[in-house]
Coordinates of C-alpha atoms and ligand atoms in Angstrom, one line a residue:
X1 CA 25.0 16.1 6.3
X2 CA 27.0 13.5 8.9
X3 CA 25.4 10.1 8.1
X4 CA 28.7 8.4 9.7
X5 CA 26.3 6.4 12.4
X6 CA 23.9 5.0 9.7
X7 CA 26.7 4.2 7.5
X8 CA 28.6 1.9 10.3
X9 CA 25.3 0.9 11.1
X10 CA 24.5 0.0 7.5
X11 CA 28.0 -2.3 7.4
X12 CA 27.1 -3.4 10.4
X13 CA 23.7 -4.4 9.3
X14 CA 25.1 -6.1 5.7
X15 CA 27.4 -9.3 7.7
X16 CA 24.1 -10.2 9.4
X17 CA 21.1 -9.2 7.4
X18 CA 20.2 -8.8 3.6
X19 CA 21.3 -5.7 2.2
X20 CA 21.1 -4.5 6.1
X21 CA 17.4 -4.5 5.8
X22 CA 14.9 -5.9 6.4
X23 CA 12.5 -4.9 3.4
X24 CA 14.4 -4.4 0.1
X25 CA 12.8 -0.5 -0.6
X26 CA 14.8 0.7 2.4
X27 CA 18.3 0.1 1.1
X28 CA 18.5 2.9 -1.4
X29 CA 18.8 1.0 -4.4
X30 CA 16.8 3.0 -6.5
X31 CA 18.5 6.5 -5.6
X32 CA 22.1 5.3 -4.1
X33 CA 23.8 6.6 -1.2
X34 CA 23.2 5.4 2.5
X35 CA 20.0 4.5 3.9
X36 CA 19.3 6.4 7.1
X37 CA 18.9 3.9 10.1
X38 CA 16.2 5.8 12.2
X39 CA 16.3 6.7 15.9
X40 CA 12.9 7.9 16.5
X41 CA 9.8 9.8 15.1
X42 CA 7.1 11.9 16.5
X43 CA 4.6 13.6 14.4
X44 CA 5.6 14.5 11.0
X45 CA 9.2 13.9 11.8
X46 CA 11.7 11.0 11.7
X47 CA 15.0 11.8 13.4
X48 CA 18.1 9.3 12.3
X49 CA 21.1 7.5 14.0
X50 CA 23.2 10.9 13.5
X51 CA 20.5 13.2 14.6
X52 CA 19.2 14.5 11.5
X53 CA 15.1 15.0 11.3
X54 CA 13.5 15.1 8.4
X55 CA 10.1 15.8 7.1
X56 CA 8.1 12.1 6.4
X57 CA 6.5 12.1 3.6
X58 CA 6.5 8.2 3.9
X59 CA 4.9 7.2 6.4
X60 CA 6.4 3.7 7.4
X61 CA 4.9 3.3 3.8
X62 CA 1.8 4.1 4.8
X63 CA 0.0 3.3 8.4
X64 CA 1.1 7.0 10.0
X65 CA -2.2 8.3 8.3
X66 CA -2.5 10.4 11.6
X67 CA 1.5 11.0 11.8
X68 CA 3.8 9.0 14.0
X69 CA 3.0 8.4 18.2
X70 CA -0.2 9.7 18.0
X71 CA -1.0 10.3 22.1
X72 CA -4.6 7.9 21.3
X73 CA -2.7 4.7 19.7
X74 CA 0.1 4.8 22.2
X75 CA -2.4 4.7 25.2
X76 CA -4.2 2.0 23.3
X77 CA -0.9 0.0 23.1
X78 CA 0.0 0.7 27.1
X79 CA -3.2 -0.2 27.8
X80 CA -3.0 -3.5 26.0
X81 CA 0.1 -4.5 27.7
X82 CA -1.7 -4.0 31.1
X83 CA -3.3 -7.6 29.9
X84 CA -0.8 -9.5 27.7
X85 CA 0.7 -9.3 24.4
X86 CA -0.7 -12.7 22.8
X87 CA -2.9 -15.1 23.9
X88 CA -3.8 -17.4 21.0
X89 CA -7.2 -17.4 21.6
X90 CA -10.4 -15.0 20.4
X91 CA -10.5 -11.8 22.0
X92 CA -13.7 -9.3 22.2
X93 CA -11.7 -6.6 20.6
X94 CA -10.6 -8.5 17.7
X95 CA -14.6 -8.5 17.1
X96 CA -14.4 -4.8 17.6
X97 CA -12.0 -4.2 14.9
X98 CA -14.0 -6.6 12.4
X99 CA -16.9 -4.4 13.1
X100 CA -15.2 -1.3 13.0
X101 CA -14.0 -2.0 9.8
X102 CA -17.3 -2.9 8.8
X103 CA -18.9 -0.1 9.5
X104 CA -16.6 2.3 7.3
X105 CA -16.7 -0.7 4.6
X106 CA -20.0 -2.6 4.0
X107 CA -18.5 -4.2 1.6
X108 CA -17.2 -6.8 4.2
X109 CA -20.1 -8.6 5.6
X110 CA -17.7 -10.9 7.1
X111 CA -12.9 -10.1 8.0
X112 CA -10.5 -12.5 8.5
X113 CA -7.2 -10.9 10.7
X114 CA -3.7 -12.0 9.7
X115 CA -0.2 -10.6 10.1
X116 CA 0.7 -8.6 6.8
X117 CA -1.0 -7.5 3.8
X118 CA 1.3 -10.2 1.7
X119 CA -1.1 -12.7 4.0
X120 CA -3.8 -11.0 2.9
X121 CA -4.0 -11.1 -0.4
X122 CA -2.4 -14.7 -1.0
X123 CA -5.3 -15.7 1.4
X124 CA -7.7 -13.9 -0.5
X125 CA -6.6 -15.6 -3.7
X126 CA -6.9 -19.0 -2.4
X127 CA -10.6 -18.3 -1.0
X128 CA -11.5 -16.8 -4.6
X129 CA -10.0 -20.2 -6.1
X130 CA -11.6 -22.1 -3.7
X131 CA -15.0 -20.5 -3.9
X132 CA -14.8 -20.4 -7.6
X133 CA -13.0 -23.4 -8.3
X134 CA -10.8 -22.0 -10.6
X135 CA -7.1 -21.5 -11.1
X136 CA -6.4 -18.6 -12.9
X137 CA -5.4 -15.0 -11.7
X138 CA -5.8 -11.5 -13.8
X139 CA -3.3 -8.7 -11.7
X140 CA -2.1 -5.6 -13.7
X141 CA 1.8 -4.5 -14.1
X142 CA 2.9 -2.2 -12.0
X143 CA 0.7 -3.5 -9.1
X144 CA 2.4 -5.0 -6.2
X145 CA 0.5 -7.1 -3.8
X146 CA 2.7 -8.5 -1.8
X147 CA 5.8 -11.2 -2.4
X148 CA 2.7 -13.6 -2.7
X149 CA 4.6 -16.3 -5.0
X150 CA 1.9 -16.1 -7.9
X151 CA 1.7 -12.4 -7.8
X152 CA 5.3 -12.1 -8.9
X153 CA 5.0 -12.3 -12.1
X154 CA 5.1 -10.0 -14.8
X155 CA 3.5 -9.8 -18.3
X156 CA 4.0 -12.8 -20.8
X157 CA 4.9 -12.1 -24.8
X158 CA 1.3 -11.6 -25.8
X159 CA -1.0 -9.4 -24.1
X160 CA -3.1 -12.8 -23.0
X161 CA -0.8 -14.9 -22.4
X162 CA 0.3 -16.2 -19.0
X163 CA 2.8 -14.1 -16.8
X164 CA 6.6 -15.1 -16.2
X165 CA 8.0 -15.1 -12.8
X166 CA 9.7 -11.5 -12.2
X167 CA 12.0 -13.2 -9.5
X168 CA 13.9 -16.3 -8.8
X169 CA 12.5 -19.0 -6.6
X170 CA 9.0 -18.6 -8.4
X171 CA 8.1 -21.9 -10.1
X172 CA 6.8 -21.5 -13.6
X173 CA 3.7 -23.5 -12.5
X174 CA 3.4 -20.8 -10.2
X175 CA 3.8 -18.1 -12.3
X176 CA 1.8 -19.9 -15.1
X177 CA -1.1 -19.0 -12.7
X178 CA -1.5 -15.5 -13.7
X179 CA -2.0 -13.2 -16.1
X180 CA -0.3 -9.6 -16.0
X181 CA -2.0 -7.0 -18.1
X182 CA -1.3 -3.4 -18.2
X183 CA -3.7 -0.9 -16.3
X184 CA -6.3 1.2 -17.4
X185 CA -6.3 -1.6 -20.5
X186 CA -9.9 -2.4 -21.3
X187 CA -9.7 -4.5 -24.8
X188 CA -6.8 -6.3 -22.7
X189 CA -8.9 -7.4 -20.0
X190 CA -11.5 -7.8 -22.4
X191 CA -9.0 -10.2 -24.4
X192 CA -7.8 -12.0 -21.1
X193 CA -11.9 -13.1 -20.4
X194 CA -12.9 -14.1 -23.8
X195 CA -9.8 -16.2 -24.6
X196 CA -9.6 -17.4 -20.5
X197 CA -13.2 -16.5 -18.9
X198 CA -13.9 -19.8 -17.4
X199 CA -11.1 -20.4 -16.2
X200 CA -10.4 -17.2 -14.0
X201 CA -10.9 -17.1 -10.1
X202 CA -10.2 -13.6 -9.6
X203 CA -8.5 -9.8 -10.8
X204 CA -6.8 -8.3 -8.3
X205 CA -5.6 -4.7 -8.4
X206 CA -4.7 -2.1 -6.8
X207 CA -8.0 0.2 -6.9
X208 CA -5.7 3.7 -6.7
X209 CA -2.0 2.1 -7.7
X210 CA 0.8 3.4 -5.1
X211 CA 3.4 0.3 -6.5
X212 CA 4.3 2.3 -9.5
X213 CA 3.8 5.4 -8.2
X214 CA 0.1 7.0 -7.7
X215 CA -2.1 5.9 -10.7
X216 CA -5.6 6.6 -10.9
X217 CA -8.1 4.1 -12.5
X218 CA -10.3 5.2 -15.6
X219 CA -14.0 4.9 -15.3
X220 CA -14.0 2.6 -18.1
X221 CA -11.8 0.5 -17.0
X222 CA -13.4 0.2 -13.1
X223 CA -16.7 -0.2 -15.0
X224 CA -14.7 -3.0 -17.1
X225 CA -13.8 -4.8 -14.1
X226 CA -17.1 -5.0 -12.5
X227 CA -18.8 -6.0 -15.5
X228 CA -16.5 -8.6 -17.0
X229 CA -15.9 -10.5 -13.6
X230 CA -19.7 -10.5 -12.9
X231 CA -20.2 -11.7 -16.2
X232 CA -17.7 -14.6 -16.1
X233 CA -17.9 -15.5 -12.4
X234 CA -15.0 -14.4 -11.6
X235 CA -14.1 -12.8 -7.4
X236 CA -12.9 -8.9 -8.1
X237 CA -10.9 -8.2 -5.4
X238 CA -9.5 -4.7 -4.5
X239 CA -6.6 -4.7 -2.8
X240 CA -6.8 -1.9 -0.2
X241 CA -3.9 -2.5 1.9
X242 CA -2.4 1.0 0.8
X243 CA -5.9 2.5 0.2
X244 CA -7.7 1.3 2.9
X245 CA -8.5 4.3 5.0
X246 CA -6.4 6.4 3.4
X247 CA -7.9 7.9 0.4
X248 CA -11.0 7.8 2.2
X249 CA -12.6 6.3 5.6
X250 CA -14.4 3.5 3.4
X251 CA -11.1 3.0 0.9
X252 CA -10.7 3.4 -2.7
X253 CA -14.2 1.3 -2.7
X254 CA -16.2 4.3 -1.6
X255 CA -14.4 7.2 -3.9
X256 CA -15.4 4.9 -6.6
X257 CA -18.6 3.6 -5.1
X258 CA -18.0 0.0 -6.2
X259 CA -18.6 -3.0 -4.1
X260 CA -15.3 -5.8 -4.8
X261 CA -16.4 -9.3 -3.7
X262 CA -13.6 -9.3 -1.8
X263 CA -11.2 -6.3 -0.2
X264 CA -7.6 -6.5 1.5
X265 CA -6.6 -4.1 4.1
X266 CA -2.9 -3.6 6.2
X267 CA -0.8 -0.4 7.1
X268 CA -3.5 2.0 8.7
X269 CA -5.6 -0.6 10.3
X270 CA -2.7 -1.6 12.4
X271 CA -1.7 1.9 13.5
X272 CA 2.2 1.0 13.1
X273 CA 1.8 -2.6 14.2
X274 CA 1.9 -5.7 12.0
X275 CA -1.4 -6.9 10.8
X276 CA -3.5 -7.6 7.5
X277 CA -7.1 -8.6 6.8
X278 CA -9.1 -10.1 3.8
X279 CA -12.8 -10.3 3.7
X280 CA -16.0 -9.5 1.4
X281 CA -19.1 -11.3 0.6
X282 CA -20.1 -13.8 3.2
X283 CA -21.1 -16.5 0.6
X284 CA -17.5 -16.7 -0.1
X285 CA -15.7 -16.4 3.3
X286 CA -18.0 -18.7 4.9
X287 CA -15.6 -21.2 2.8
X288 CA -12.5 -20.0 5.2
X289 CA -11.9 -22.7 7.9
X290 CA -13.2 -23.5 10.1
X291 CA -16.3 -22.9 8.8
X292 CA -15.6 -24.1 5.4
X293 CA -12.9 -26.0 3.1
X294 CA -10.3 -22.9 2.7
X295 CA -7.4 -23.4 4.8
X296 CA -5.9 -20.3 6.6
X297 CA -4.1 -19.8 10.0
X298 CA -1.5 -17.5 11.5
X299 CA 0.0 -17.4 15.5
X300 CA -0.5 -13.9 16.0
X301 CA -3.7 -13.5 14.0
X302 CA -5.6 -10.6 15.8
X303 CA -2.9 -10.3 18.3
X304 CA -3.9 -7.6 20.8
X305 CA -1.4 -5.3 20.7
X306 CA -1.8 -4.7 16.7
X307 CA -5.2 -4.8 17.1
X308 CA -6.0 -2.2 20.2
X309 CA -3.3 0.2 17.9
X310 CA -5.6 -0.3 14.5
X311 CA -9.2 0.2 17.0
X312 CA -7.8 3.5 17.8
X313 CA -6.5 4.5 14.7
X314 CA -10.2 3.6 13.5
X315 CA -11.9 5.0 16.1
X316 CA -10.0 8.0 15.3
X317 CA -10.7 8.3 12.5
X318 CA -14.7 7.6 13.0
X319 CA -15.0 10.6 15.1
X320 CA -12.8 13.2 12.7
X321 CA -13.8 12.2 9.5
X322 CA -12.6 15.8 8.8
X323 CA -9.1 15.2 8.6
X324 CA -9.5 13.4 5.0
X325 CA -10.8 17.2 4.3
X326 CA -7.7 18.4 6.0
X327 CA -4.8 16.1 4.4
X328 CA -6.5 16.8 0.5
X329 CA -6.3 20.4 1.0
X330 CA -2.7 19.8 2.6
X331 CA -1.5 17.5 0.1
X332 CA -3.2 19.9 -3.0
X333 CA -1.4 22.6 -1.2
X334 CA 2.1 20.8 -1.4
X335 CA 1.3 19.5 -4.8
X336 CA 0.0 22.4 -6.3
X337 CA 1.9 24.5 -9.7
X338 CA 4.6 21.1 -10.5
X339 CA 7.8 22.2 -12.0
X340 CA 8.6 22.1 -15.1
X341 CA 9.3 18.2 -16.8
X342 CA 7.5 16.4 -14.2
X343 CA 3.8 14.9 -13.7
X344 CA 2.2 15.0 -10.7
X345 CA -0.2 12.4 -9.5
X346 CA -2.3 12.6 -7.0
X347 CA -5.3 11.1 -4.8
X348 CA -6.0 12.8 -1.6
X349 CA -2.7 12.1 0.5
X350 CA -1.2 9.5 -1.5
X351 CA 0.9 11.2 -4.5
X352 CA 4.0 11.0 -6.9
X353 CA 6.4 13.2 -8.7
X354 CA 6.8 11.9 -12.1
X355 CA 10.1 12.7 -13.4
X356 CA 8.7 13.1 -16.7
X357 CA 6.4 15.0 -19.0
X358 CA 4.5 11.9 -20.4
X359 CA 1.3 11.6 -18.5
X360 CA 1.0 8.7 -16.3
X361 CA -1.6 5.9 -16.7
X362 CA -0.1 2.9 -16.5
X363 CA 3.7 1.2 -15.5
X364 CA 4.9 2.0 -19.3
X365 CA 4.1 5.3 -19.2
X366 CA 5.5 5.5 -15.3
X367 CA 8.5 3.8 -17.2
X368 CA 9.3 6.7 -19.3
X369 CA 10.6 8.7 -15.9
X370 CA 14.3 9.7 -15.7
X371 CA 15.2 7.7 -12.6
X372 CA 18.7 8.8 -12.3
X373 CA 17.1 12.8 -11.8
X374 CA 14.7 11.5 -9.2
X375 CA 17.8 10.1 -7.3
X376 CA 19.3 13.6 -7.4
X377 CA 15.8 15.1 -6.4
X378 CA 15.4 12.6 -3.6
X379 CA 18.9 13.4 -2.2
X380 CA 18.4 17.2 -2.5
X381 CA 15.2 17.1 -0.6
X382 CA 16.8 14.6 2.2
X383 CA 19.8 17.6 2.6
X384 CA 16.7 19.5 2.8
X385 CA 15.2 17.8 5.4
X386 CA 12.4 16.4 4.3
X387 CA 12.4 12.5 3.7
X388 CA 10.5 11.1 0.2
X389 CA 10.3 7.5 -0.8
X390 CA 14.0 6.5 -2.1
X391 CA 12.4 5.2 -5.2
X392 CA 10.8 6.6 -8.4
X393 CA 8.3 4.2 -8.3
X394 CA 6.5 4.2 -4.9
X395 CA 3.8 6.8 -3.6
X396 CA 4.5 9.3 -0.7
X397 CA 2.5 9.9 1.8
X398 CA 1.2 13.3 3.9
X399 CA -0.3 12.6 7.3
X400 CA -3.0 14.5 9.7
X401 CA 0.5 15.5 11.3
X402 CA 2.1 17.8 8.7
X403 CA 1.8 21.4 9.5
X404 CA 1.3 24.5 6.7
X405 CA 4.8 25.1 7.4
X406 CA 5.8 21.6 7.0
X407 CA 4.1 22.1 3.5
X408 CA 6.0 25.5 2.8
X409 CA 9.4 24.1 3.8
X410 CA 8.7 21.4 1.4
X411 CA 7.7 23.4 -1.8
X412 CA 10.4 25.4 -1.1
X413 CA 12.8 22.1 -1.0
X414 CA 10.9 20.6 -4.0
X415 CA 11.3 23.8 -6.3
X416 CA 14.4 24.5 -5.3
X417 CA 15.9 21.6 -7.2
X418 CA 14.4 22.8 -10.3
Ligands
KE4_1 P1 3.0 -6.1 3.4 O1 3.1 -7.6 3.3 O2 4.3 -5.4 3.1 O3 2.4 -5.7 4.8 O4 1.9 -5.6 2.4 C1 2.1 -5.9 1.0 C2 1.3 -5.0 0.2 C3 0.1 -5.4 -0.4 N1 -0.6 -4.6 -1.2 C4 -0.3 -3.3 -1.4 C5 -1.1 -2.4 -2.3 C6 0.9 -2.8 -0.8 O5 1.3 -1.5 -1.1 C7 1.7 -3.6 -0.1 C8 3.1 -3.2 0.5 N2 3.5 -1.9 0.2 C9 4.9 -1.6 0.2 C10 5.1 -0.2 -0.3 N3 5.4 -0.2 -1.7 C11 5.5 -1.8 1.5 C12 6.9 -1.3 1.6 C13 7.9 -2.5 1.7 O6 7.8 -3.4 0.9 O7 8.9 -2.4 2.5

């Protein structure tokens, strides 16, 4: 495969720009050889800097629930630039989205728009310490949320002790904020509240993981959540960004029918276009400012463009709830009979390949994979064509946009390798 454009773009890229990207996941780290720079994309397909297309299975990590360009976000987007691109004032279709959201998610009586899901989930923090006011954070390993400064943290010594930072530039005070506990760990969590109860603003999580790959919450431990944070007055907070519309219309929230006090959203709701939102229980956003004492701002909050995409992504989806029928009998199709030595995970079109035999419930289990293998698997099925997340640890992604024969051509790429 000629990758001689990405690679002197990649060089290129490295005298100006961090690891010549511009989000760490996209340099190939985790499975070596060159990132592809992309030229274009159009349904199911991403085409790169030396012409080669490749099947997307990720997504741009996520948003291209409906595959990329679809012909209704476009139009919403030209359509948006007939008026302007930012105005820094309200605009009625930034109500629109809030209520769109709304109506697929009741569990947000009232939305805040911001710029990225990192902004929405450090906002949502500060509300829940502000509401609460408490300090203390419970978040899980293997979760990411963001490069939210306190969320960077990983477990400490004991299992209830206080994280450590898990990157330079985090301050311990910072750090000391937060507790990292594994997933699907009642006593743990258990632990955490009696030694810490009081003291705890929030648990945030991911309510299906994606960050460690796709891992699925037990009963027990969602019913563990709910009752432990009611009982200590503590915010749960379900961090949808990667969820949010994608596992179903109404999020992981409405598989599991459980109401968080407070939910974060990105990726889908933006159609492709930068945006994030936080919001839950009005008791406790009537405490963002202006109304109330939280601080929280952002230039291009709402901003039109990002917000006329997401509305027709929503709208979309509104009037073909279907499709979620459509992408779990896609992705069960693509996931179905896994080869030998790997686990797969799966919910709806969010899923990993496990390069191991250990089931996966939590980041140690997910820990026991043979990384170097899924760097060969990941660059047999890119001379393949078809384009997987360059790390072990991340989820993939299937979208409205994949066709049965996209799905043949990519079981016969998958088993192929083994
Ligand atoms: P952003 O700030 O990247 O928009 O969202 C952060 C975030 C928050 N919460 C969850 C559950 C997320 O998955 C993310 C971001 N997801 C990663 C995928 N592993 C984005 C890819 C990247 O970092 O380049």
């Amino acid at each position: 495969m000629n990758t001689t454009k990405s690679e002197a773009l990649l060089a290129r890229g490295q005298k100006i720009v961090p690891g010549g990207v511009n989000s760490p996941v996209r340099a190939f780290r985790g499975v070596g050889g060159t990132p592809r720079f992309m030229a274009r994309a159009n349904g199911a397909r991403l085409t790169d800097a030396d012409g080669n297309e490749y099947i997307d299975f990720i997504g741009s990590w996520g948003p291209m629930l409906l595959g990329h360009r679809h012909p209704e976000v476009l139009a919403a987007i030209e359509d948006a630039l007939t008026i302007g691109t930012s105005f820094g004032a309200p605009t009625e279709r930034e109500i629109e989205l809030a209520e769109e959201m709304q109506d697929a998610v009741p569990s947000l009586e009232m939305i805040r728009l911001v710029n990225s899901g990192t902004e929405a989930t450090m906002s949502a923090l500060r509300v829940a310490r502000g509401f609460t006011g408490r300090e203390l954070t419970v978040k899980f390993e293997g979760c990411y949320h963001g490069h939210v400064d306190s969320l960077l943290v990983k477990a400490g010594s004991g299992m209830a002790t206080l994280g450590i930072a898990d990157t330079a530039g985090v301050p311990k005070a910072f750090a000391d904020t937060t507790f990292a506990l594994p997933y699907n760990d009642v006593p743990a969590l258990e632990r955490a509240f009696a030694a810490h109860g009081a003291n705890i603003a929030a648990v945030i999580l991911e309510p299906v993981v994606g960050n460690m790959g796709c891992v699925s919450p037990s009963r027990s431990f969602l019913d563990a959540l709910v009752s432990l944070t009611k009982a200590h007055g503590a915010l749960l907070v379900f961090d949808e960004v990667m969820t949010g519309f994608r596992v179903a219309r109404g999020g992981a929230q409405a598989l599991f029918g459980i109401r968080p006090d407070l939910s974060t959203f990105g990726k889908v709701i933006g159609g492709g276009l930068p945006i994030g939102a936080y919001g839950g229980r009005a008791d406790v956003m009537s405490r963002v400012a202006p109304v109330g004492n939280v601080y929280q701002a952002g230039t291009l909050s709402g901003n039109p463009l990002a917000v006329s995409a997401g509305l027709a992504m929503l709208r979309h989806i509104r009037a073909n709830q279907g499709l979620y029928d459509e992408l779990e009998n896609k992705a069960a199709a693509l996931c179905a009979g896994p080869p030998k030595g790997v686990t797969v995970n799966r919910v709806g079109s969010m899923f990993t390949f496990f390069f191991t035999e250990t089931p996966v419930t939590d980041f140690e289990t997910a820990k026991t994979c043979d990384t170097a293998r899924f760097g060969r698997f990941f660059h047999h099925l890119l001379a393949n064509g078809v384009y997987f997340p360059p790390a072990q640890f991340e989820a993939a992604f299937l979208s409205n946009a994949h066709t049965a024969a996209d799905i043949e051509h990519t079981r016969k790429a998958i088993h192929s390798f083994f």
